[in-house]
Short mmCIF file of C-alpha atoms in Angstrom, two decimals:
data_model
loop_
_atom_site.label_atom_id
_atom_site.label_comp_id
_atom_site.label_asym_id
_atom_site.label_seq_id
_atom_site.Cartn_x
_atom_site.Cartn_y
_atom_site.Cartn_z
CA MET D 1 24.39 1.87 -20.94
CA ARG D 2 23.14 4.60 -19.85
CA PHE D 3 25.06 5.65 -16.51
CA ARG D 4 23.24 8.02 -13.60
CA LEU D 5 25.42 10.45 -11.55
CA PRO D 6 24.92 10.51 -8.20
CA PHE D 7 24.86 14.68 -8.63
CA LEU D 8 21.86 14.77 -5.15
CA GLY D 9 24.52 13.47 -3.27
CA ILE D 10 26.98 16.07 -4.31
CA ILE D 11 24.40 19.23 -4.41
CA ALA D 12 22.87 18.21 -0.50
CA SER D 13 23.46 16.34 2.02
CA LYS D 14 19.92 14.62 2.63
CA ASP D 15 17.96 13.08 -0.43
CA PRO D 16 14.57 13.08 -0.54
CA MET D 17 13.99 10.07 -1.18
CA ASP D 18 15.07 8.89 1.33
CA GLY D 19 12.24 10.11 3.62
CA LEU D 20 9.93 7.99 1.58
CA THR D 21 11.51 4.58 2.43
CA LYS D 22 10.98 5.87 6.45
CA HIS D 23 7.31 6.55 5.03
CA TYR D 24 6.77 3.22 2.99
CA ASP D 25 8.25 0.86 6.87
CA LYS D 26 4.48 2.55 8.46
CA ILE D 27 3.14 0.84 4.92
CA ALA D 28 4.47 -2.23 7.19
CA GLU D 29 3.23 -1.68 10.73
CA CYS D 30 -0.12 -1.02 9.05
CA ILE D 31 -0.09 -4.44 7.37
CA GLN D 32 0.45 -6.51 10.68
CA ILE D 33 -2.32 -4.91 12.20
CA ILE D 34 -4.24 -5.65 9.34
CA ASN D 35 -3.59 -9.04 8.99
CA ASP D 36 -3.55 -9.69 13.36
CA SER D 37 -7.30 -7.61 13.08
CA VAL D 38 -8.20 -9.85 10.36
CA GLU D 39 -7.71 -12.87 12.59
CA CYS D 40 -9.06 -11.20 15.48
CA TYR D 41 -12.28 -10.69 13.31
CA VAL D 42 -12.56 -14.06 12.26
CA THR D 43 -11.72 -16.21 14.65
CA GLY D 44 -12.84 -14.14 17.84
CA ASP D 45 -16.48 -14.36 20.08
CA ALA D 46 -19.11 -12.29 19.40
CA THR D 47 -17.15 -9.56 20.84
CA CYS D 48 -13.86 -9.40 20.15
CA LYS D 49 -11.64 -7.82 22.98
CA GLU D 50 -8.43 -6.33 21.14
CA PHE D 51 -10.19 -5.08 18.11
CA GLY D 52 -10.12 -2.16 19.95
CA ASP D 53 -6.20 -2.05 21.15
CA LEU D 54 -5.75 -3.02 16.65
CA ILE D 55 -7.98 0.27 15.62
CA GLU D 56 -6.17 2.52 18.02
CA GLN D 57 -2.47 1.75 16.23
CA ILE D 58 -3.66 1.75 13.25
CA ASP D 59 -4.36 5.37 13.82
CA THR D 60 -1.76 6.20 15.55
CA VAL D 61 0.85 4.65 12.47
CA GLU D 62 -1.46 6.33 9.87
CA SER D 63 -0.80 10.00 12.32
CA GLN D 64 2.83 9.26 12.09
CA ALA D 65 2.91 8.39 8.22
CA ASP D 66 1.26 11.63 7.84
CA LYS D 67 3.79 14.27 9.59
CA ILE D 68 6.42 11.69 7.85
CA LYS D 69 4.76 13.42 4.87
CA ARG D 70 4.79 16.41 5.68
CA SER D 71 7.95 16.61 6.46
CA ILE D 72 8.85 15.73 3.28
CA ARG D 73 6.76 18.18 1.89
CA ASN D 74 7.02 20.92 4.25
CA HIS D 75 11.89 20.44 3.53
CA LEU D 76 12.22 19.95 0.38
CA PRO D 77 13.39 23.42 -0.87
CA HIS D 78 12.27 24.54 -4.60
CA SER D 79 16.02 25.12 -5.75
CA MET D 80 17.39 21.64 -4.22
CA PHE D 81 18.24 19.43 -7.97
CA MET D 82 16.88 16.14 -7.99
CA SER D 83 17.53 13.33 -9.41
CA VAL D 84 13.75 12.45 -10.25
CA ASP D 85 10.56 14.74 -11.78
CA LYS D 86 9.25 16.76 -8.86
CA THR D 87 6.01 16.03 -9.64
CA LEU D 88 6.34 12.35 -9.98
CA PHE D 89 8.20 12.50 -6.40
CA PHE D 90 5.11 13.95 -5.34
CA ASN D 91 2.70 11.59 -7.13
CA TYR D 92 4.18 8.91 -5.71
CA THR D 93 4.51 10.45 -1.97
CA ARG D 94 0.77 11.18 -2.69
CA SER D 95 0.19 7.64 -4.38
CA GLN D 96 1.99 5.81 -1.51
CA ASP D 97 0.06 7.44 1.37
CA ASN D 98 -3.06 6.24 0.10
CA ILE D 99 -1.82 2.72 0.40
CA LEU D 100 -1.92 4.01 4.15
CA ASP D 101 -5.81 6.06 3.74
CA ASN D 102 -7.66 3.04 2.30
CA ALA D 103 -5.62 0.10 5.39
CA GLN D 104 -7.50 2.53 7.77
CA GLU D 105 -10.37 2.73 6.47
CA ALA D 106 -10.68 -1.00 5.33
CA LEU D 107 -10.34 -1.33 9.30
CA HIS D 108 -12.71 1.11 10.46
CA TRP D 109 -15.02 -0.45 8.01
CA LEU D 110 -14.76 -4.14 9.66
CA ALA D 111 -14.95 -2.67 13.21
CA MET D 112 -18.29 -0.34 12.11
CA ARG D 113 -20.30 -3.68 13.66
CA LYS D 114 -19.75 -7.13 13.77
CA VAL D 115 -20.76 -9.13 11.00
CA SER D 116 -20.71 -13.42 10.99
CA ILE D 117 -17.94 -14.35 8.51
CA ALA D 118 -19.61 -17.45 6.56
CA THR D 119 -16.46 -20.24 6.52
CA GLU D 120 -17.05 -20.50 3.21
CA TYR D 121 -16.08 -16.85 2.66
CA GLN D 122 -13.02 -16.44 5.63
CA LYS D 123 -10.06 -18.32 3.43
CA ASP D 124 -10.95 -16.35 0.45
CA LEU D 125 -10.93 -13.39 2.01
CA ILE D 126 -7.43 -14.50 3.83
CA LEU D 127 -6.66 -15.23 0.19
CA LEU D 128 -7.31 -11.70 -0.33
CA LEU D 129 -5.43 -10.51 2.51
CA SER D 130 -2.20 -12.35 1.75
CA GLU D 131 -2.31 -10.95 -2.34
CA VAL D 132 -2.51 -7.63 -1.24
CA ASN D 133 0.30 -8.55 1.27
CA ASP D 134 2.18 -9.41 -0.94
CA THR D 135 1.52 -6.98 -3.34
CA THR D 136 2.54 -4.13 -1.33
CA THR D 137 5.52 -5.70 0.25
CA ARG D 138 6.68 -5.88 -2.95
CA LEU D 139 6.99 -2.41 -3.42
CA GLY D 140 10.18 -1.77 -0.86
CA PRO D 141 12.39 -3.38 -2.45
CA ALA D 142 10.71 -1.92 -6.32
CA LEU D 143 11.96 1.53 -4.04
CA LYS D 144 14.78 0.62 -2.91
CA ALA D 145 15.96 -0.35 -6.16
CA THR D 146 15.38 2.36 -7.63
CA ILE D 147 16.61 5.05 -4.96
CA GLU D 148 20.01 3.58 -5.70
CA LEU D 149 19.72 3.84 -9.27
CA ASN D 150 18.67 7.01 -9.57
CA ASN D 151 21.76 7.87 -6.19
CA GLY D 152 24.55 6.02 -8.41
CA SER D 153 24.38 3.90 -5.77
CA SER D 154 23.27 0.80 -7.24
CA ILE D 155 23.97 0.11 -12.21
CA ASP D 156 21.67 -2.44 -11.96
CA ARG D 157 18.35 -1.87 -13.78
CA GLU D 158 16.91 -4.70 -15.04
CA LYS D 159 16.76 -5.88 -11.90
CA THR D 160 14.88 -2.51 -10.26
CA LYS D 161 12.58 -2.45 -13.58
CA GLN D 162 12.32 -6.65 -12.15
CA ALA D 163 11.47 -5.33 -8.82
CA ILE D 164 8.45 -3.42 -10.49
CA ARG D 165 7.33 -6.31 -12.20
CA LYS D 166 7.01 -8.02 -9.01
CA VAL D 167 5.12 -5.51 -8.06
CA ARG D 168 2.29 -5.95 -11.02
CA LYS D 169 1.92 -9.07 -10.73
CA HIS D 170 0.62 -9.47 -7.70
CA TYR D 171 -1.70 -6.77 -8.23
CA ALA D 172 -3.12 -9.00 -10.95
CA ARG D 173 -3.85 -12.00 -8.94
CA ALA D 174 -5.46 -9.67 -6.06
CA VAL D 175 -8.07 -7.93 -8.98
CA GLU D 176 -8.85 -11.44 -8.89
CA LEU D 177 -9.26 -12.43 -6.43
CA ARG D 178 -11.11 -9.59 -5.63
CA LYS D 179 -13.51 -10.01 -8.12
CA GLU D 180 -14.49 -13.39 -7.28
CA LEU D 181 -15.20 -12.74 -3.26
CA THR D 182 -17.21 -10.38 -4.57
CA HIS D 183 -19.36 -12.16 -7.01
CA LYS D 184 -19.94 -14.43 -4.42
CA ILE D 185 -20.72 -12.23 -1.20
CA TYR D 186 -23.20 -10.78 -4.15
CA ASN D 187 -24.57 -13.73 -4.38
CA SER D 188 -24.89 -15.04 -0.87
CA ASP D 189 -27.51 -15.16 1.69
CA MET D 190 -26.40 -12.30 3.72
CA GLU D 191 -28.68 -9.22 4.46
CA PHE D 192 -27.95 -6.34 2.62
CA LYS D 193 -25.98 -4.36 5.49
CA ASP D 194 -23.52 -6.98 5.88
CA ILE D 195 -22.90 -6.71 2.27
CA TYR D 196 -22.07 -3.70 1.52
CA GLN D 197 -20.40 -3.94 4.77
CA LEU D 198 -17.85 -6.73 4.09
CA THR D 199 -17.63 -5.88 0.11
CA HIS D 200 -16.64 -2.06 0.94
CA PHE D 201 -13.85 -3.77 3.44
CA VAL D 202 -12.95 -5.78 -0.34
CA ASP D 203 -12.64 -2.87 -2.23
CA CYS D 204 -10.52 -1.15 0.44
CA LEU D 205 -8.10 -4.13 0.54
CA SER D 206 -8.16 -4.17 -2.96
CA GLU D 207 -7.43 -0.14 -3.66
CA MET D 208 -4.26 -0.60 -1.79
CA ALA D 209 -3.24 -3.13 -4.00
CA HIS D 210 -3.66 -0.44 -7.01
CA GLN D 211 -1.98 2.37 -4.88
CA ALA D 212 0.66 0.23 -4.43
CA GLU D 213 0.25 -1.04 -8.17
CA GLY D 214 0.43 3.30 -9.37
CA CYS D 215 3.38 3.76 -7.13
CA ALA D 216 4.92 0.94 -9.28
CA ASP D 217 3.81 2.89 -12.21
CA ILE D 218 5.64 5.81 -11.12
CA LEU D 219 8.58 4.09 -9.86
CA ARG D 220 8.99 2.87 -14.01
CA ALA D 221 8.34 6.47 -15.37
CA MET D 222 10.98 7.79 -12.77
CA LEU D 223 13.76 4.65 -14.00
CA ALA D 224 12.93 6.53 -18.31
CA ARG D 225 14.32 10.32 -16.77
#
C-alpha cells in the first residue's frame, strides 16, 4: 500500500487544491439556476417574467467563479511544491471552469428567443438535464476525495477511485440521452431555427457533463502519480 505524506501541509500553509473546491461550489450554484430556468422556460407562458433575472444570476456566478480561478492561478508561487503535477492541476482548473462556461452559454442560448418545446420532448430534456446534474454533482465528492488522498488526510484509494467512476457512469448515460433527444428534435416538424436553438442548448448541457468527465480523468491521473 502506498502512503502519501502531507508534504504540502508542511511546506505551505494553504493548499492550492482547496481553491478548486471553492470554484466547484459555483458549479453547484449554476446547476440550480439552470434547473430553475428550464422549469421556468418549459412551464411558463409566452413570456417568463423570471427568466431575465435567472440570466443575470448565472452571469454573476460565472464571474465570481472566474475571480476564484484567477486567484488560484495568480497566487501559485513557481517554487511551491505540490502533491500533484502542476500541469494536471492547471488542466483540471481549466476543465472545471469550462463546465461553468458551458452552463452560461446553455442558458443564453435558451434565452435567445422563445421556443415552444413540444410535450413529447419536455420529458427527454428534463431527463438529460437530470443526468448532467448527476454527472457534475458526482464530481464534487471525487474532487474532495482526491484532495484528501493527496494531502495525506485519507488513505482510502479505492473509495476515491469509486467516486471517480461514478462521474464516468453518469456521463455515459448523459451521452446516450443526448443522442436520443437530438435524433428526435432533428426529425421533428419544428422550424429549422427552433431545431438549431434547441440542439445547441442540448449540446451545451452535454458538454457540461463531458467537461466533468474530463475532470474525473484528470483526477484519476493525479492518483497515478
